[in-house]
Amino acid sequence: MRLKELVEEWRTLGGATFGARHRFPALLGVGIAGALVDRRRGRKSGTIGTAAPELGALLTSAALANRFWWIRPAEARPTGPVRAGRGSDNDIVIPEYSISEQHCEFRTSGANITVVDVGSHNGTFVNERMLACRAAVALQDDDRLVLGRYQFRFLSADGVADLVSGADPGAGGPVVR
């Protein structure tokens, strides 16, 4: 779902109905965070390498920018972590070549959400810090996540509602804070 569609839904339904319908946190696609580099050779690579997020040099990628991925388990598997990656067997499928087939997991405990890198090839970053494999990091509203070469914003359900209630009706450009 795109930001523009959510803004329209907010305006049509109103805040209470929108909040009841969208009670899950989300990832919001922002853009390309940096080039893939082979750290062993120190040069850019289009096929192998590790993400080197250069958040100051953010570029917009039309395919994934302003798109939402809800952090919720699939109906067929309502318990356990929410899996994210490029593979079709994930709860959150992100069609981006630099994101691993099974990249990371989101785990909930009450109102708290953590992200865990599950051995991705290009890494998972939270606010410019690379996660160690299998280490859990708690997420807060507006945290920046980089999966592969792509940047996302983490938004709680309230954060999504706040964003769409105050967004420009055109809402087609990048949303970066």
PDB file of C-alpha atoms in Angstrom:
ATOM      1  CA  MET A   1       0.000   0.000   0.000  1.00  0.00           C
ATOM      2  CA  ARG A   2       1.277   3.480  -0.839  1.00  0.00           C
ATOM      3  CA  LEU A   3       1.279   6.594   1.345  1.00  0.00           C
ATOM      4  CA  LYS A   4      -1.094   8.402  -1.015  1.00  0.00           C
ATOM      5  CA  GLU A   5      -3.658   5.587  -0.664  1.00  0.00           C
ATOM      6  CA  LEU A   6      -3.422   5.673   3.136  1.00  0.00           C
ATOM      7  CA  VAL A   7      -3.898   9.451   3.209  1.00  0.00           C
ATOM      8  CA  GLU A   8      -7.057   9.067   1.136  1.00  0.00           C
ATOM      9  CA  GLU A   9      -8.278   6.241   3.376  1.00  0.00           C
ATOM     10  CA  TRP A  10      -7.697   8.406   6.481  1.00  0.00           C
ATOM     11  CA  ARG A  11      -9.736  11.231   4.950  1.00  0.00           C
ATOM     12  CA  THR A  12     -12.545   8.910   3.885  1.00  0.00           C
ATOM     13  CA  LEU A  13     -12.830   6.819   7.060  1.00  0.00           C
ATOM     14  CA  GLY A  14     -11.758   9.240   9.764  1.00  0.00           C
ATOM     15  CA  GLY A  15      -9.230   8.654  12.507  1.00  0.00           C
ATOM     16  CA  ALA A  16     -11.098   6.140  14.680  1.00  0.00           C
ATOM     17  CA  THR A  17     -12.010   3.747  11.868  1.00  0.00           C
ATOM     18  CA  PHE A  18      -8.572   4.105  10.271  1.00  0.00           C
ATOM     19  CA  GLY A  19      -6.902   3.309  13.619  1.00  0.00           C
ATOM     20  CA  ALA A  20      -9.097   0.227  14.131  1.00  0.00           C
ATOM     21  CA  ARG A  21      -8.305  -1.027  10.632  1.00  0.00           C
ATOM     22  CA  HIS A  22      -4.554  -0.363  10.790  1.00  0.00           C
ATOM     23  CA  ARG A  23      -3.501  -1.408  14.282  1.00  0.00           C
ATOM     24  CA  PHE A  24      -0.099  -2.791  13.308  1.00  0.00           C
ATOM     25  CA  PRO A  25       3.268  -1.045  13.023  1.00  0.00           C
ATOM     26  CA  ALA A  26       4.786  -0.661   9.571  1.00  0.00           C
ATOM     27  CA  LEU A  27       7.902  -0.129   7.514  1.00  0.00           C
ATOM     28  CA  LEU A  28       7.763   2.829   5.161  1.00  0.00           C
ATOM     29  CA  GLY A  29      10.055   2.657   2.143  1.00  0.00           C
ATOM     30  CA  VAL A  30      12.236   5.758   1.889  1.00  0.00           C
ATOM     31  CA  GLY A  31      14.881   5.155  -0.782  1.00  0.00           C
ATOM     32  CA  ILE A  32      18.306   3.844  -1.581  1.00  0.00           C
ATOM     33  CA  ALA A  33      20.678   4.363   1.343  1.00  0.00           C
ATOM     34  CA  GLY A  34      23.963   3.630  -0.412  1.00  0.00           C
ATOM     35  CA  ALA A  35      25.861   1.447  -2.820  1.00  0.00           C
ATOM     36  CA  LEU A  36      26.827  -2.137  -2.228  1.00  0.00           C
ATOM     37  CA  VAL A  37      30.554  -2.471  -1.691  1.00  0.00           C
ATOM     38  CA  ASP A  38      32.889  -5.370  -1.361  1.00  0.00           C
ATOM     39  CA  ARG A  39      34.621  -4.452   1.891  1.00  0.00           C
ATOM     40  CA  ARG A  40      37.493  -6.792   1.102  1.00  0.00           C
ATOM     41  CA  ARG A  41      38.296  -4.875  -2.061  1.00  0.00           C
ATOM     42  CA  GLY A  42      36.876  -1.471  -1.100  1.00  0.00           C
ATOM     43  CA  ARG A  43      35.001  -0.923  -4.353  1.00  0.00           C
ATOM     44  CA  LYS A  44      31.395  -0.817  -5.497  1.00  0.00           C
ATOM     45  CA  SER A  45      29.880  -4.074  -6.555  1.00  0.00           C
ATOM     46  CA  GLY A  46      26.613  -4.766  -8.304  1.00  0.00           C
ATOM     47  CA  THR A  47      26.461  -8.452  -7.472  1.00  0.00           C
ATOM     48  CA  ILE A  48      28.149  -9.235  -4.167  1.00  0.00           C
ATOM     49  CA  GLY A  49      29.146  -7.221  -1.191  1.00  0.00           C
ATOM     50  CA  THR A  50      27.947  -5.633   1.969  1.00  0.00           C
ATOM     51  CA  ALA A  51      25.685  -2.643   2.399  1.00  0.00           C
ATOM     52  CA  ALA A  52      27.526   0.553   3.190  1.00  0.00           C
ATOM     53  CA  PRO A  53      24.707   2.936   4.086  1.00  0.00           C
ATOM     54  CA  GLU A  54      25.538   6.511   3.316  1.00  0.00           C
ATOM     55  CA  LEU A  55      22.383   8.017   4.801  1.00  0.00           C
ATOM     56  CA  GLY A  56      23.399  11.565   3.908  1.00  0.00           C
ATOM     57  CA  ALA A  57      23.468  10.633   0.228  1.00  0.00           C
ATOM     58  CA  LEU A  58      19.939   9.252   0.166  1.00  0.00           C
ATOM     59  CA  LEU A  59      18.478   8.659  -3.275  1.00  0.00           C
ATOM     60  CA  THR A  60      14.850   8.012  -4.049  1.00  0.00           C
ATOM     61  CA  SER A  61      13.809   4.782  -5.707  1.00  0.00           C
ATOM     62  CA  ALA A  62      10.331   5.074  -7.209  1.00  0.00           C
ATOM     63  CA  ALA A  63       9.552   1.363  -6.934  1.00  0.00           C
ATOM     64  CA  LEU A  64       9.700   1.147  -3.128  1.00  0.00           C
ATOM     65  CA  ALA A  65       9.525   4.770  -1.923  1.00  0.00           C
ATOM     66  CA  ASN A  66       6.408   5.713   0.051  1.00  0.00           C
ATOM     67  CA  ARG A  67       5.230   2.103   0.152  1.00  0.00           C
ATOM     68  CA  PHE A  68       4.092   0.524   3.443  1.00  0.00           C
ATOM     69  CA  TRP A  69       4.742  -2.995   4.651  1.00  0.00           C
ATOM     70  CA  TRP A  70       2.662  -3.882   7.699  1.00  0.00           C
ATOM     71  CA  ILE A  71       4.527  -5.727  10.449  1.00  0.00           C
ATOM     72  CA  ARG A  72       1.976  -8.424  11.145  1.00  0.00           C
ATOM     73  CA  PRO A  73       2.037 -12.205  10.907  1.00  0.00           C
ATOM     74  CA  ALA A  74       0.495 -13.965   7.934  1.00  0.00           C
ATOM     75  CA  GLU A  75      -3.004 -15.349   8.472  1.00  0.00           C
ATOM     76  CA  ALA A  76      -1.721 -18.874   7.847  1.00  0.00           C
ATOM     77  CA  ARG A  77       0.909 -18.485  10.596  1.00  0.00           C
ATOM     78  CA  PRO A  78      -0.513 -16.094  13.239  1.00  0.00           C
ATOM     79  CA  THR A  79       2.117 -16.735  15.916  1.00  0.00           C
ATOM     80  CA  GLY A  80       5.865 -16.315  16.057  1.00  0.00           C
ATOM     81  CA  PRO A  81       8.105 -13.667  14.529  1.00  0.00           C
ATOM     82  CA  VAL A  82       7.199 -11.677  11.429  1.00  0.00           C
ATOM     83  CA  ARG A  83       9.733 -12.605   8.768  1.00  0.00           C
ATOM     84  CA  ALA A  84      10.965 -10.130   6.141  1.00  0.00           C
ATOM     85  CA  GLY A  85      12.961 -10.691   2.991  1.00  0.00           C
ATOM     86  CA  ARG A  86      12.890 -11.060  -0.755  1.00  0.00           C
ATOM     87  CA  GLY A  87      11.512 -14.629  -0.727  1.00  0.00           C
ATOM     88  CA  SER A  88       7.809 -15.252  -1.271  1.00  0.00           C
ATOM     89  CA  ASP A  89       7.555 -17.355   1.916  1.00  0.00           C
ATOM     90  CA  ASN A  90       8.086 -14.285   4.152  1.00  0.00           C
ATOM     91  CA  ASP A  91       5.347 -12.335   5.926  1.00  0.00           C
ATOM     92  CA  ILE A  92       6.845  -9.129   4.504  1.00  0.00           C
ATOM     93  CA  VAL A  93       8.040  -9.603   0.930  1.00  0.00           C
ATOM     94  CA  ILE A  94      10.296  -6.795  -0.311  1.00  0.00           C
ATOM     95  CA  PRO A  95      11.209  -7.176  -3.990  1.00  0.00           C
ATOM     96  CA  GLU A  96      14.720  -5.692  -3.898  1.00  0.00           C
ATOM     97  CA  TYR A  97      17.738  -7.651  -5.115  1.00  0.00           C
ATOM     98  CA  SER A  98      20.030  -6.520  -2.267  1.00  0.00           C
ATOM     99  CA  ILE A  99      17.642  -7.858   0.377  1.00  0.00           C
ATOM    100  CA  SER A 100      18.241 -11.507   1.240  1.00  0.00           C
ATOM    101  CA  GLU A 101      15.642 -14.226   0.667  1.00  0.00           C
ATOM    102  CA  GLN A 102      15.235 -14.339   4.468  1.00  0.00           C
ATOM    103  CA  HIS A 103      16.705 -11.108   5.781  1.00  0.00           C
ATOM    104  CA  CYS A 104      15.357 -10.295   9.255  1.00  0.00           C
ATOM    105  CA  GLU A 105      12.582 -10.951  11.747  1.00  0.00           C
ATOM    106  CA  PHE A 106      10.408  -8.652  13.811  1.00  0.00           C
ATOM    107  CA  ARG A 107       9.467  -9.951  17.246  1.00  0.00           C
ATOM    108  CA  THR A 108       6.833  -8.538  19.540  1.00  0.00           C
ATOM    109  CA  SER A 109       6.595  -8.686  23.291  1.00  0.00           C
ATOM    110  CA  GLY A 110       3.664  -6.664  24.534  1.00  0.00           C
ATOM    111  CA  ALA A 111       4.031  -3.191  22.997  1.00  0.00           C
ATOM    112  CA  ASN A 112       7.755  -3.693  22.288  1.00  0.00           C
ATOM    113  CA  ILE A 113       9.086  -4.653  18.861  1.00  0.00           C
ATOM    114  CA  THR A 114      12.592  -5.851  18.121  1.00  0.00           C
ATOM    115  CA  VAL A 115      14.337  -6.580  14.835  1.00  0.00           C
ATOM    116  CA  VAL A 116      16.790  -9.456  14.411  1.00  0.00           C
ATOM    117  CA  ASP A 117      19.077 -10.028  11.424  1.00  0.00           C
ATOM    118  CA  VAL A 118      18.798 -13.718  10.521  1.00  0.00           C
ATOM    119  CA  GLY A 119      22.088 -13.997   8.648  1.00  0.00           C
ATOM    120  CA  SER A 120      21.414 -11.691   5.713  1.00  0.00           C
ATOM    121  CA  HIS A 121      24.129 -11.246   3.110  1.00  0.00           C
ATOM    122  CA  ASN A 122      24.150  -7.423   3.036  1.00  0.00           C
ATOM    123  CA  GLY A 123      23.267  -6.679   6.643  1.00  0.00           C
ATOM    124  CA  THR A 124      20.560  -4.986   8.683  1.00  0.00           C
ATOM    125  CA  PHE A 125      21.204  -1.538  10.130  1.00  0.00           C
ATOM    126  CA  VAL A 126      19.209   0.419  12.716  1.00  0.00           C
ATOM    127  CA  ASN A 127      20.007   4.123  12.858  1.00  0.00           C
ATOM    128  CA  GLU A 128      23.307   3.561  11.030  1.00  0.00           C
ATOM    129  CA  ARG A 129      24.466   0.743  13.340  1.00  0.00           C
ATOM    130  CA  MET A 130      24.899  -2.714  11.874  1.00  0.00           C
ATOM    131  CA  LEU A 131      23.191  -5.501  13.791  1.00  0.00           C
ATOM    132  CA  ALA A 132      25.175  -8.541  14.741  1.00  0.00           C
ATOM    133  CA  CYS A 133      23.649 -11.735  13.379  1.00  0.00           C
ATOM    134  CA  ARG A 134      20.879 -12.999  15.707  1.00  0.00           C
ATOM    135  CA  ALA A 135      21.131  -9.937  18.008  1.00  0.00           C
ATOM    136  CA  ALA A 136      17.790  -8.284  18.857  1.00  0.00           C
ATOM    137  CA  VAL A 137      17.496  -4.487  18.791  1.00  0.00           C
ATOM    138  CA  ALA A 138      14.423  -2.684  20.153  1.00  0.00           C
ATOM    139  CA  LEU A 139      12.728  -0.336  17.687  1.00  0.00           C
ATOM    140  CA  GLN A 140      11.288   3.104  18.400  1.00  0.00           C
ATOM    141  CA  ASP A 141       9.019   5.274  16.253  1.00  0.00           C
ATOM    142  CA  ASP A 142      10.918   6.862  13.349  1.00  0.00           C
ATOM    143  CA  ASP A 143      13.956   4.571  13.624  1.00  0.00           C
ATOM    144  CA  ARG A 144      15.750   4.182  10.306  1.00  0.00           C
ATOM    145  CA  LEU A 145      16.321   0.647   9.108  1.00  0.00           C
ATOM    146  CA  VAL A 146      18.539  -0.308   6.199  1.00  0.00           C
ATOM    147  CA  LEU A 147      18.040  -3.749   4.687  1.00  0.00           C
ATOM    148  CA  GLY A 148      20.541  -4.411   1.935  1.00  0.00           C
ATOM    149  CA  ARG A 149      20.879  -1.076   0.175  1.00  0.00           C
ATOM    150  CA  TYR A 150      17.375   0.181   0.936  1.00  0.00           C
ATOM    151  CA  GLN A 151      16.223   2.479   3.751  1.00  0.00           C
ATOM    152  CA  PHE A 152      12.937   2.243   5.643  1.00  0.00           C
ATOM    153  CA  ARG A 153      11.313   4.134   8.499  1.00  0.00           C
ATOM    154  CA  PHE A 154       9.829   2.100  11.328  1.00  0.00           C
ATOM    155  CA  LEU A 155       6.454   3.468  12.437  1.00  0.00           C
ATOM    156  CA  SER A 156       4.262   2.263  15.276  1.00  0.00           C
ATOM    157  CA  ALA A 157       0.520   2.067  14.529  1.00  0.00           C
ATOM    158  CA  ASP A 158       0.147   5.509  16.150  1.00  0.00           C
ATOM    159  CA  GLY A 159       3.099   6.766  14.099  1.00  0.00           C
ATOM    160  CA  VAL A 160       1.375   5.650  10.884  1.00  0.00           C
ATOM    161  CA  ALA A 161      -1.818   7.464  11.911  1.00  0.00           C
ATOM    162  CA  ASP A 162       0.139  10.613  12.808  1.00  0.00           C
ATOM    163  CA  LEU A 163       1.941  10.558   9.463  1.00  0.00           C
ATOM    164  CA  VAL A 164      -1.119  10.084   7.262  1.00  0.00           C
ATOM    165  CA  SER A 165      -3.323  12.520   9.197  1.00  0.00           C
ATOM    166  CA  GLY A 166      -0.835  15.317   8.586  1.00  0.00           C
ATOM    167  CA  ALA A 167       0.363  14.344   5.105  1.00  0.00           C
ATOM    168  CA  ASP A 168      -0.077  16.385   1.959  1.00  0.00           C
ATOM    169  CA  PRO A 169      -2.927  14.998  -0.188  1.00  0.00           C
ATOM    170  CA  GLY A 170      -0.463  14.605  -3.096  1.00  0.00           C
ATOM    171  CA  ALA A 171       1.876  12.556  -0.863  1.00  0.00           C
ATOM    172  CA  GLY A 172       3.839  11.219  -3.797  1.00  0.00           C
ATOM    173  CA  GLY A 173       7.348  12.424  -2.928  1.00  0.00           C
ATOM    174  CA  PRO A 174       9.806  10.912  -0.513  1.00  0.00           C
ATOM    175  CA  VAL A 175       9.073  11.022   3.192  1.00  0.00           C
ATOM    176  CA  VAL A 176      12.373  11.567   4.967  1.00  0.00           C
ATOM    177  CA  ARG A 177      12.849  12.938   8.470  1.00  0.00           C
TER     178      ARG A 177
END
